[in-house]
Coordinates of C-alpha atoms in Angstrom, one line a residue:
Chain A
M1 CA 0.0 -0.3 0.1
N2 CA 1.2 3.3 -0.3
K3 CA 1.4 6.7 1.0
I4 CA -1.6 7.6 -1.1
D5 CA -3.8 4.8 -0.6
F6 CA -2.9 5.2 2.9
L7 CA -3.9 9.2 2.9
T8 CA -7.3 7.8 1.6
R9 CA -8.2 4.5 4.0
R10 CA -6.9 7.6 7.0
N11 CA -9.5 9.8 6.0
F12 CA -12.3 7.4 6.2
I13 CA -10.6 5.7 9.4
K14 CA -11.7 9.8 10.0
G15 CA -15.1 9.4 8.7
L16 CA -15.5 6.8 12.2
G17 CA -14.8 9.3 14.8
A18 CA -17.5 9.2 16.0
T19 CA -16.9 5.4 17.8
G20 CA -13.5 6.0 18.3
V21 CA -11.9 6.5 20.8
V22 CA -11.6 10.6 21.7
F23 CA -8.0 11.0 23.0
A24 CA -7.9 14.9 24.7
A25 CA -5.7 15.9 22.4
P26 CA -7.0 18.0 20.2
S27 CA -8.3 18.9 16.7
M28 CA -7.0 15.1 14.5
A29 CA -4.0 16.0 11.9
T30 CA -4.2 14.8 9.0
A31 CA -1.4 14.2 5.8
I32 CA -2.1 16.4 2.7
A33 CA -0.7 15.8 -0.5
A34 CA 1.7 18.4 -1.9
D35 CA 0.2 18.7 -5.4
G36 CA -0.4 21.6 -6.4
I37 CA 0.2 23.2 -3.0
H38 CA 0.4 26.4 -1.9
W39 CA 3.8 26.6 -0.1
D40 CA 3.9 29.8 2.4
E41 CA 7.7 29.2 3.3
Q42 CA 10.4 27.0 2.4
V43 CA 13.6 26.0 4.7
E44 CA 16.0 22.8 4.1
M45 CA 15.5 21.6 6.7
A46 CA 12.5 21.7 9.2
I47 CA 13.0 20.9 12.7
I48 CA 9.8 20.1 15.3
G49 CA 11.2 20.6 18.7
S50 CA 13.5 22.5 20.8
G51 CA 14.6 20.1 22.8
F52 CA 18.2 18.6 23.1
A53 CA 18.4 16.6 20.0
G54 CA 16.0 19.5 17.5
L55 CA 18.7 22.1 19.0
A56 CA 22.0 20.0 18.4
A57 CA 20.4 18.6 14.9
G58 CA 20.0 22.7 14.5
I59 CA 23.9 23.3 15.0
E60 CA 25.4 20.1 13.3
A61 CA 22.7 21.2 10.0
I62 CA 24.9 24.3 9.5
K63 CA 28.4 22.4 10.5
H64 CA 27.5 20.4 8.0
G65 CA 26.4 23.1 4.9
C66 CA 22.7 23.7 5.5
K67 CA 21.8 27.1 4.9
A68 CA 17.7 27.2 5.4
V69 CA 16.6 25.3 8.8
T70 CA 14.2 26.1 11.5
I71 CA 12.8 24.6 14.6
Y72 CA 9.5 24.9 15.4
E73 CA 8.5 25.4 19.0
K74 CA 4.9 24.3 20.1
M75 CA 5.2 26.3 23.4
A76 CA 6.2 29.8 24.2
V77 CA 9.1 28.6 26.3
Y78 CA 11.9 27.6 23.5
G79 CA 14.1 24.3 25.2
G80 CA 11.0 21.5 25.7
N81 CA 10.4 18.7 28.7
S82 CA 15.2 19.1 27.7
A83 CA 15.2 22.6 29.6
I84 CA 13.2 21.3 32.4
N85 CA 15.0 18.1 33.1
G86 CA 18.3 17.4 35.5
G87 CA 21.0 18.2 33.3
L88 CA 22.8 14.7 33.8
F89 CA 24.3 13.6 30.7
A90 CA 26.6 9.7 30.8
A91 CA 28.9 9.6 28.6
P92 CA 32.0 6.7 28.6
N93 CA 35.7 7.6 27.9
T94 CA 35.6 11.3 28.7
P95 CA 38.5 13.5 30.1
L96 CA 36.7 13.2 33.8
Q97 CA 37.2 9.7 33.8
Q98 CA 40.8 9.3 32.8
Q99 CA 41.0 12.3 35.3
K100 CA 39.7 9.9 38.2
G101 CA 40.8 6.7 36.8
I102 CA 37.9 5.3 36.3
N103 CA 37.9 2.4 33.6
D104 CA 34.9 2.4 31.1
S105 CA 34.4 1.8 27.8
V106 CA 31.4 1.8 24.8
D107 CA 31.2 -1.4 25.9
I108 CA 30.7 -1.5 29.2
M109 CA 28.1 1.0 28.7
V110 CA 26.2 -0.3 25.9
A111 CA 25.8 -3.5 29.0
D112 CA 24.3 -1.7 31.6
Q113 CA 21.5 -0.1 29.6
L114 CA 20.9 -4.1 27.9
K115 CA 20.7 -5.0 31.4
S116 CA 18.1 -2.3 32.9
G117 CA 16.2 -2.5 29.2
R118 CA 15.9 -6.1 30.2
G119 CA 15.7 -7.8 26.7
V120 CA 14.1 -5.8 24.8
A121 CA 17.4 -2.7 24.2
D122 CA 17.5 -2.0 20.7
E123 CA 22.1 -2.7 21.6
K124 CA 22.7 -1.3 17.7
L125 CA 21.5 1.9 17.9
L126 CA 23.1 2.5 22.1
R127 CA 26.3 1.0 20.8
H128 CA 25.7 3.8 18.4
I129 CA 25.0 6.6 21.1
A130 CA 27.7 5.5 23.1
S131 CA 31.0 5.6 20.8
H132 CA 29.3 9.3 19.5
A133 CA 27.7 10.5 23.9
R134 CA 31.5 11.7 24.3
D135 CA 31.5 14.2 20.4
A136 CA 27.6 15.7 21.6
L137 CA 29.0 16.1 24.9
Q138 CA 31.6 18.2 23.4
M139 CA 29.2 19.8 22.1
T140 CA 28.0 21.4 24.5
I141 CA 30.9 22.5 26.0
D142 CA 31.5 23.9 23.4
A143 CA 28.5 26.3 23.8
G144 CA 29.7 27.3 26.4
A145 CA 27.4 24.6 29.3
E146 CA 29.3 23.9 32.4
Y147 CA 29.7 21.2 35.0
Y148 CA 30.3 20.2 38.4
P149 CA 33.8 19.0 38.1
Y150 CA 33.2 15.4 39.9
L151 CA 31.3 12.5 37.8
Q152 CA 28.1 11.0 39.5
Q153 CA 27.2 6.7 39.4
L154 CA 23.2 6.4 39.0
G155 CA 20.9 3.6 39.5
G156 CA 21.7 0.7 37.3
H157 CA 25.4 1.9 35.9
S158 CA 28.4 -0.3 37.0
V159 CA 30.5 2.8 37.1
P160 CA 30.3 6.8 38.5
R161 CA 29.9 8.4 33.9
T162 CA 28.0 11.2 34.5
Y163 CA 27.9 14.7 34.4
Q164 CA 26.3 16.8 35.9
T165 CA 25.6 21.1 34.8
K166 CA 26.4 23.2 36.8
V167 CA 23.0 24.3 37.3
S168 CA 21.7 21.2 38.4
C169 CA 19.2 21.2 35.9
G170 CA 18.9 20.7 31.6
A171 CA 18.2 24.5 31.1
G172 CA 22.4 24.7 32.0
I173 CA 22.4 22.6 27.9
T174 CA 19.2 23.9 26.7
Q175 CA 20.5 27.6 26.8
P176 CA 23.7 27.6 25.8
L177 CA 22.6 25.0 23.0
L178 CA 20.2 27.9 21.9
H179 CA 22.4 30.6 21.5
E180 CA 24.2 29.1 19.9
C181 CA 21.6 28.8 17.6
R182 CA 21.4 31.8 17.4
K183 CA 24.9 32.9 17.1
V184 CA 25.4 30.3 13.9
G185 CA 21.8 30.9 11.7
V186 CA 19.4 28.1 12.6
T187 CA 15.7 29.7 13.1
L188 CA 13.9 29.8 16.2
Q189 CA 10.6 29.7 15.2
N190 CA 7.9 29.6 19.2
R191 CA 3.9 28.9 19.1
S192 CA 4.4 26.8 15.9
K193 CA 2.5 24.1 16.5
F194 CA 3.3 20.8 14.2
E195 CA -0.4 19.8 12.7
G196 CA 0.3 17.4 9.7
F197 CA 3.0 16.2 7.1
I198 CA 2.5 17.4 3.3
L199 CA 3.6 14.8 0.9
T200 CA 4.6 13.7 -2.6
K201 CA 3.1 11.9 -5.1
E202 CA 5.5 8.7 -4.1
G203 CA 4.9 9.3 -0.4
A204 CA 8.0 11.1 0.8
V205 CA 7.7 13.7 3.0
A206 CA 8.7 16.6 1.5
G207 CA 7.3 19.7 4.1
I208 CA 4.7 20.6 7.0
R209 CA 1.9 22.0 8.3
I210 CA 1.8 24.4 11.2
R211 CA -0.5 26.4 13.1
Y212 CA 1.1 30.0 13.9
P213 CA 0.4 31.3 16.9
Y214 CA -0.3 28.8 18.3
Y215 CA -0.8 29.0 22.3
F216 CA -1.2 26.2 24.3
E217 CA -4.5 24.0 24.4
D218 CA -6.7 27.4 22.3
E219 CA -6.7 24.7 19.3
N220 CA -8.1 28.1 17.2
S221 CA -5.3 29.9 17.5
G222 CA -3.4 30.9 15.2
N223 CA -4.1 30.1 11.2
I224 CA -2.0 27.1 9.0
V225 CA 1.4 27.7 7.1
N226 CA 2.9 25.5 4.7
I227 CA 6.5 24.9 5.3
R228 CA 8.6 23.3 2.5
A229 CA 11.7 21.0 4.2
S230 CA 13.5 20.2 0.4
K231 CA 16.1 18.1 2.7
G232 CA 14.2 16.8 5.5
V233 CA 11.8 16.9 8.2
L234 CA 13.2 15.9 12.0
V235 CA 10.6 15.6 14.5
A236 CA 12.1 15.9 18.1
T237 CA 9.1 16.7 20.0
G238 CA 10.1 14.5 22.9
G239 CA 7.5 11.7 24.9
F240 CA 3.4 11.9 26.1
A241 CA 4.4 11.3 29.2
Q242 CA 1.4 14.4 29.7
N243 CA -1.1 13.2 27.5
V244 CA -2.9 11.0 31.0
N245 CA -5.5 9.9 27.9
L246 CA -3.1 8.2 25.7
R247 CA -0.2 6.7 28.6
M248 CA -3.5 5.5 30.5
A249 CA -4.3 4.0 27.2
Q250 CA -0.9 2.0 28.1
D251 CA -0.4 1.4 31.3
P252 CA -4.5 2.2 33.0
T253 CA -2.6 2.4 36.0
L254 CA -0.2 6.1 35.3
T255 CA -3.7 8.0 35.6
A256 CA -4.3 11.7 36.2
E257 CA -3.7 11.4 39.9
V258 CA -0.2 10.2 39.2
G259 CA 2.0 12.9 39.0
C260 CA 4.9 13.6 36.2
T261 CA 7.7 15.3 36.1
N262 CA 7.4 16.6 32.1
A263 CA 6.9 20.0 30.3
K264 CA 3.3 20.3 30.0
G265 CA 3.8 20.1 26.0
A266 CA 4.8 16.6 26.4
T267 CA 1.8 15.2 24.7
G268 CA 2.3 13.0 21.9
E269 CA 0.8 14.2 18.3
A270 CA 3.5 14.9 16.4
M271 CA 4.2 11.3 17.0
L272 CA 1.0 10.0 16.6
E273 CA 1.1 11.4 13.2
M274 CA 3.7 9.6 12.4
F275 CA 1.8 6.5 13.0
R276 CA -1.3 7.6 11.6
L277 CA 2.0 7.3 7.7
G278 CA 3.0 4.3 7.8
A279 CA 5.7 4.5 10.8
V280 CA 6.4 1.0 13.3
P281 CA 5.0 1.8 17.4
V282 CA 7.8 0.1 19.5
H283 CA 7.3 -0.4 23.2
L284 CA 4.9 2.1 23.9
A285 CA 3.5 0.4 27.3
Y286 CA 7.0 1.2 28.8
I287 CA 6.7 4.2 30.5
Q288 CA 9.0 5.0 33.0
S289 CA 8.2 6.2 36.2
G290 CA 10.9 8.5 38.6
P291 CA 11.6 6.7 41.6
W292 CA 13.6 10.6 43.2
A293 CA 10.3 12.5 42.5
S294 CA 8.7 14.1 45.9
P295 CA 4.7 14.2 46.3
D296 CA 5.9 17.5 48.1
E297 CA 6.7 20.0 45.2
G298 CA 5.7 20.2 41.5
G299 CA 7.2 18.4 37.9
F300 CA 10.8 17.6 38.9
G301 CA 11.2 20.3 41.8
Y302 CA 14.4 20.2 43.4
V303 CA 14.0 17.0 45.6
S304 CA 14.6 14.7 42.5
N305 CA 18.0 16.0 41.7
Y306 CA 18.8 16.1 45.3
A307 CA 17.6 12.6 46.1
I308 CA 19.4 11.5 42.5
F309 CA 22.8 12.9 44.1
N310 CA 22.6 11.5 47.9
F311 CA 20.6 7.5 46.6
P312 CA 23.9 6.2 46.9
H313 CA 25.4 6.7 50.9
S314 CA 20.7 7.3 51.5
I315 CA 18.8 4.8 52.9
A316 CA 14.9 4.6 51.9
V317 CA 13.0 3.3 54.5
N318 CA 8.7 2.3 55.1
C319 CA 7.6 4.1 57.0
L320 CA 5.2 1.5 58.4
T321 CA 7.6 -0.5 58.7
G322 CA 10.7 1.7 59.7
K323 CA 12.7 -0.7 57.4
R324 CA 14.5 -0.4 53.6
F325 CA 12.4 -2.2 51.5
M326 CA 15.1 -1.7 48.3
N327 CA 18.5 -1.1 47.2
E328 CA 18.8 2.5 46.5
I329 CA 20.7 2.6 43.1
A330 CA 18.6 0.0 41.7
D331 CA 17.9 1.1 38.1
R332 CA 14.3 2.9 37.7
K333 CA 12.1 1.0 37.3
T334 CA 13.2 -1.7 40.3
R335 CA 12.9 1.5 43.1
A336 CA 9.4 2.6 41.0
D337 CA 7.5 -0.5 41.9
A338 CA 8.8 -0.9 45.1
E339 CA 7.7 2.7 46.0
L340 CA 4.2 2.5 45.1
A341 CA 4.6 -1.2 47.2
C342 CA 4.7 1.3 50.3
R343 CA 1.0 1.7 51.4
D344 CA -0.3 1.8 54.8
A345 CA -3.2 -0.9 56.3
A346 CA -5.8 0.3 54.3
G347 CA -3.7 0.2 51.3
K348 CA -3.5 3.9 50.6
P349 CA -0.1 5.7 49.2
L350 CA 2.4 6.3 52.3
P351 CA 5.2 8.1 50.3
P352 CA 8.2 6.4 52.3
I353 CA 10.9 8.6 53.1
M354 CA 14.4 8.8 52.3
I355 CA 17.3 10.0 55.6
T356 CA 20.4 11.3 54.7
S357 CA 23.2 12.4 56.8
Y358 CA 22.8 16.4 56.2
A359 CA 27.2 16.3 56.3
H360 CA 26.4 14.4 53.1
A361 CA 23.8 16.2 51.5
K362 CA 25.1 19.8 52.0
E363 CA 27.8 18.2 49.5
H364 CA 25.1 19.0 46.7
P365 CA 23.7 22.6 45.9
T366 CA 20.3 21.3 45.7
C367 CA 20.5 20.4 49.6
E368 CA 19.9 24.0 50.3
K369 CA 16.7 24.7 48.1
V370 CA 15.7 21.5 49.4
L371 CA 15.4 23.1 52.7
K372 CA 14.3 27.0 52.1
Y373 CA 11.3 25.6 49.8
G374 CA 10.4 23.2 51.8
V375 CA 10.2 20.0 50.7
G376 CA 13.1 18.7 52.6
W377 CA 13.6 18.8 56.0
K378 CA 16.5 18.6 58.9
F379 CA 16.3 16.7 62.3
D380 CA 18.9 16.1 64.6
S381 CA 17.5 13.0 65.7
L382 CA 16.5 9.5 64.5
Q383 CA 13.5 9.8 67.4
A384 CA 12.0 13.4 65.7
I385 CA 11.6 11.4 62.6
A386 CA 10.0 8.9 63.6
K387 CA 7.5 11.4 65.3
R388 CA 7.1 13.5 62.2
F389 CA 6.6 10.9 59.4
N390 CA 5.0 7.8 62.3
I391 CA 7.8 5.0 61.9
P392 CA 7.6 2.6 65.2
L393 CA 11.4 4.4 66.3
Q394 CA 12.8 0.9 68.0
P395 CA 13.2 -0.8 64.4
L396 CA 14.8 2.6 62.4
Q397 CA 16.9 2.5 65.2
Q398 CA 18.1 -1.1 64.4
Q399 CA 17.7 -0.6 60.2
V400 CA 19.6 2.5 60.8
D401 CA 22.3 0.6 62.4
E402 CA 22.7 -2.2 60.9
Y403 CA 23.0 -0.3 57.2
N404 CA 25.5 1.2 58.8
A405 CA 27.4 -2.4 59.3
Y406 CA 27.3 -3.1 55.9
V407 CA 28.8 0.8 55.1
K408 CA 31.6 -0.7 57.2
A409 CA 32.2 -3.9 55.9
G410 CA 31.6 -2.4 51.9
D411 CA 28.9 -5.3 51.9
D412 CA 24.6 -4.2 51.7
K413 CA 23.8 -7.6 53.0
Q414 CA 20.5 -6.9 52.2
F415 CA 19.5 -5.3 48.8
G416 CA 23.2 -5.9 47.6
K417 CA 23.0 -2.7 46.9
S418 CA 26.7 -1.3 45.6
M419 CA 28.9 0.5 48.3
A420 CA 31.7 1.6 46.7
K421 CA 30.2 5.2 46.9
A422 CA 29.2 4.8 49.7
K423 CA 32.6 4.2 51.9
D424 CA 32.9 5.6 54.8
M425 CA 29.6 7.4 54.5
Y426 CA 28.1 6.3 57.9
I427 CA 24.3 7.3 58.6
A428 CA 25.1 9.8 60.9
A429 CA 23.5 13.0 62.5
P430 CA 21.8 15.3 62.0
Y431 CA 20.1 14.1 59.1
T432 CA 17.9 15.5 56.5
V433 CA 15.1 13.7 54.9
V434 CA 13.1 14.4 51.8
R435 CA 9.5 12.0 51.1
L436 CA 9.2 9.9 48.3
W437 CA 6.7 8.9 45.3
P438 CA 7.3 7.6 41.9
K439 CA 5.8 10.5 39.0
V440 CA 5.2 9.7 34.9
H441 CA 8.5 10.7 34.0
Y442 CA 10.4 9.3 30.4
C443 CA 8.4 7.6 27.4
Q444 CA 10.1 4.6 26.4
G445 CA 8.1 4.3 23.6
G446 CA 7.9 5.5 20.2
V447 CA 8.8 5.6 16.6
Q448 CA 10.8 2.9 15.4
V449 CA 14.2 4.8 14.2
N450 CA 17.9 3.7 12.3
A451 CA 21.0 4.1 13.3
N452 CA 20.4 7.5 10.4
A453 CA 17.6 8.3 12.6
E454 CA 15.7 8.0 9.9
V455 CA 11.9 6.8 10.6
L456 CA 10.9 3.1 9.6
D457 CA 7.8 1.8 7.2
S458 CA 5.5 -0.9 9.4
N459 CA 4.6 -1.8 5.4
T460 CA 8.0 -2.2 4.0
G461 CA 10.3 -2.1 6.7
K462 CA 12.5 0.5 4.9
A463 CA 13.1 4.1 5.4
I464 CA 9.9 7.0 5.1
K465 CA 11.3 9.5 3.2
G466 CA 12.1 12.4 4.3
L467 CA 11.1 11.2 7.6
Y468 CA 13.5 11.9 10.7
A469 CA 13.1 11.3 14.6
A470 CA 15.1 11.8 17.7
G471 CA 14.6 12.1 21.2
E472 CA 12.0 11.0 23.5
V473 CA 9.7 10.0 20.6
C474 CA 11.2 7.8 19.1
G475 CA 11.2 4.3 20.7
G476 CA 12.6 1.1 21.3
I477 CA 16.1 2.4 22.1
H478 CA 16.6 1.4 26.0
G479 CA 14.1 -1.5 26.5
V480 CA 11.5 -1.8 29.4
S481 CA 13.9 1.0 31.5
R482 CA 16.6 3.8 30.7
L483 CA 18.6 3.8 32.4
G484 CA 19.0 8.2 34.5
S485 CA 21.4 10.5 32.0
C486 CA 21.4 7.8 29.3
S487 CA 19.0 10.2 27.6
I488 CA 20.2 13.4 27.0
P489 CA 23.3 11.0 25.4
E490 CA 20.5 10.2 23.2
C491 CA 19.2 12.7 22.0
M492 CA 21.8 15.1 21.3
V493 CA 23.9 12.0 19.1
M494 CA 20.8 11.2 17.3
G495 CA 20.2 14.8 16.6
M496 CA 23.2 15.2 15.5
T497 CA 23.0 12.6 13.0
A498 CA 19.6 13.0 11.3
A499 CA 21.0 16.4 10.5
R500 CA 24.5 14.4 8.5
S501 CA 21.6 11.9 7.5
M502 CA 20.4 15.1 5.8
M503 CA 23.2 17.1 5.1
G504 CA 24.4 13.2 3.0
A505 CA 27.3 14.3 5.3
Chain B
M1 CA -14.0 54.7 41.1
M2 CA -11.8 55.6 38.0
A3 CA -10.1 58.2 39.6
M4 CA -8.8 56.0 42.8
L5 CA -7.6 54.2 39.6
L6 CA -6.1 56.6 38.4
A7 CA -4.2 57.3 41.5
F8 CA -2.1 54.5 41.4
S9 CA -1.0 54.5 38.5
S10 CA 2.4 56.5 39.8
T11 CA 3.1 54.2 42.0
V12 CA 1.5 50.5 41.6
V13 CA 0.6 48.1 44.0
A14 CA 1.0 44.0 43.4
G15 CA -2.3 43.1 43.6
E16 CA -3.4 46.5 43.0
T17 CA -2.8 46.6 39.5
L18 CA -5.2 44.5 37.2
V19 CA -8.7 46.3 37.5
A20 CA -11.5 46.6 35.8
Q21 CA -11.4 49.0 33.3
G22 CA -14.5 49.7 32.7
K23 CA -16.3 46.4 30.7
I24 CA -13.5 44.1 30.6
L25 CA -9.6 43.7 33.0
G26 CA -7.1 45.8 32.3
R27 CA -4.4 47.1 34.5
S28 CA -4.5 50.6 35.7
Y29 CA -1.4 52.0 34.6
H30 CA -3.0 51.4 31.0
Q31 CA -6.0 53.6 31.8
Q32 CA -4.7 55.8 29.3
L33 CA -5.4 53.0 26.6
Y34 CA -8.7 52.1 27.7
T35 CA -10.5 55.5 28.2
Q36 CA -9.3 56.6 24.9
H37 CA -9.6 53.1 23.4
K38 CA -7.0 52.3 22.0
C39 CA -7.1 48.9 21.5
A40 CA -4.9 48.9 18.5
A41 CA -1.9 49.7 20.9
C42 CA -1.5 46.1 21.8
H43 CA -3.0 44.3 18.7
G44 CA -2.6 46.5 16.3
V45 CA -6.7 46.7 15.6
D46 CA -9.3 49.2 16.8
K47 CA -11.6 45.8 17.2
P48 CA -9.6 43.0 18.2
S49 CA -10.4 39.6 17.9
S50 CA -7.1 37.6 18.9
R51 CA -4.3 38.4 21.1
A52 CA -1.8 40.9 20.5
P53 CA 1.7 39.3 19.4
D54 CA 4.6 39.1 22.0
N55 CA 6.1 41.8 21.2
S56 CA 3.8 44.4 22.2
C57 CA 4.1 45.0 25.5
L58 CA 7.9 45.0 24.6
K59 CA 6.9 48.4 22.7
C60 CA 6.9 50.1 26.3
H61 CA 9.0 47.8 28.0
S62 CA 12.5 46.7 27.8
V63 CA 13.3 43.3 29.6
D64 CA 16.4 44.4 30.4
K65 CA 15.4 47.1 32.9
L66 CA 12.7 44.7 34.2
A67 CA 15.2 41.9 34.9
Q68 CA 17.3 44.2 36.5
Q69 CA 14.4 45.5 39.0
T70 CA 13.9 42.2 39.8
A71 CA 17.4 40.9 39.9
R72 CA 18.1 39.0 43.1
Q73 CA 21.6 37.4 44.1
G74 CA 23.1 34.4 45.9
D75 CA 21.8 32.1 45.6
E76 CA 18.5 33.1 43.9
L77 CA 20.4 34.5 41.5
W78 CA 18.2 32.5 38.2
Q79 CA 15.5 33.0 40.0
N80 CA 14.9 36.0 38.5
P81 CA 11.5 35.2 36.4
H82 CA 12.7 38.4 34.1
N83 CA 16.0 36.3 33.5
N84 CA 15.9 32.6 34.9
L85 CA 17.7 29.6 34.5
H86 CA 15.3 28.0 32.3
Y87 CA 14.0 30.0 29.5
G88 CA 16.7 33.1 30.5
K89 CA 14.6 36.4 29.2
D90 CA 12.5 34.6 26.1
V91 CA 9.6 34.0 28.6
P92 CA 6.7 35.8 26.6
C93 CA 5.4 38.0 29.0
T94 CA 1.6 37.1 28.7
E95 CA 2.9 33.2 29.3
C96 CA 2.6 35.1 33.5
H97 CA 1.0 38.2 33.1
G98 CA -2.4 38.7 31.8
E99 CA -3.7 41.8 30.2
H100 CA -8.1 40.7 31.0
V101 CA -7.1 37.5 33.3
V102 CA -5.4 37.0 36.4
K103 CA -2.2 34.2 35.4
Q104 CA 0.1 32.9 37.9
P105 CA 4.2 33.2 37.4
L106 CA 5.3 30.2 35.2
C107 CA 7.4 29.4 37.9
K108 CA 4.6 28.0 40.0
D109 CA 4.1 25.2 37.6
C110 CA 7.0 23.1 39.9
H111 CA 8.9 25.8 42.0
T112 CA 7.5 26.9 45.8
F113 CA 9.1 30.1 45.1
K114 CA 7.2 33.5 46.9
F115 CA 7.0 36.0 44.4
S116 CA 5.6 38.8 46.7
N117 CA 6.0 41.7 44.3
F118 CA 4.2 39.9 41.4
K119 CA 1.5 41.5 39.2
E120 CA -1.3 40.0 38.5

């Protein structure tokens, strides 16, 4: 079946609308034919979305001689979800690893990711990304991104390999990349919502339709503009964690009552449009919740990075029992599942707490923020913690003593946590405490791409001409559960890859 | 009532800024625009049917000056709403300030920051 047939079929399906599933996602977009169309604008490369992938692609495109590249951003502000993420960047064989004498390699990083992917990750793509992660890191540094002079070891990683921006946020990367884009001549346009593809007779993507100026959630705002993209279209629109109906269609437990760390624009309509065009849907049900999020603040907030930094030398305690209930640096899914099982006698959610020695917590700048904005608290004794969170004191005291013995021995007999990063870091007064409850964070699923960032057609298995995708909108790369700090390298590398593919580099 | 509103135009106080200007809400310091029916000043046309473009406010207000006025120090450096960590000086004014509707600062989506001088 060719693309034009597909158009007909889709319009037929559209006619059945009333009986179909109604998604919150607004007016249904449809692809239209390029024949005889009036082009309002013409570019070489059209990039949809201004997160890590889109910005990296823009810079890389100019580097390879692109004369006209525009990044279209749906929201009023640039950066998408990337601008509010944790700013954690994993890469093997980096200068900091060499400086610290850490033995790492592409193979070791890929092996860690395959394990967390539980057998269904895409090894070829993971290898491609890990092999170019250092170059992507360099692109951010060249643009002016600044990182702490140390590496973190995140859950599921076998060695410390994670850089973090000095502002503890992805904005420490998106802002420099955005400035670099403007400097090198990438055009940026906000309030520009993708409305659908424009196809040639042969079914190749010739351009896109954009609604401009678009005001988020006002679907009638703005006008439709037809944009021709002679070298191709890159969809870099991120995940769909904010689309409650769509995520519930995949996983009914992810109701509106479950929090979400994502920017509001992460609603997935461009991904759905690629499916309508024939892209292969992969792993849509693998939706990851962040086990380091707090029920005491909105979105990613401050606690997320605080907890990510402190988990290696902290204990997570079930308030009902006073006992640990997980390896604090297991992969995200393992921990999120364990936290969701923390409930009171009536089965209602009872967010567990994380206890950290203040002496260790204050080493990370987020500690000050967490205490200042009342989303974490300082205590002088375990008694005070037990009283505040209604925890049985004796088991709690026993647990802390037991854990401190594991620190001394360098061996966690309870949950097998890697104690290398906890050496000599005993849990001792004064303490800081935050509450934990998972929030929907990342969609492992999306469209299938190859190592050229080309979107594959479900009928032919071949690339859909003119269509590229990069970042969270792609699926299958990480398998069941993505390791923390592996999304930024993926977005950057695949964005750069897409730009090179389009420029024939 | 209108005379009282005019009195605020020189020294605007938070919470007293967004007031009814005849039939619609507007800012007390834009009183003249309402009195003289100058919708076009922001909307470009006298009988507007769509939002004013993002650069409308910037015809009179300077982002750089606003950023200076709301500058913060030390660990709050990047919590300056007019030059913030996530978006620098790029946030369109109407994302936080509504001329005809009450809005909340964008930061509130994720943070518990207090902006005591915020003008609704």
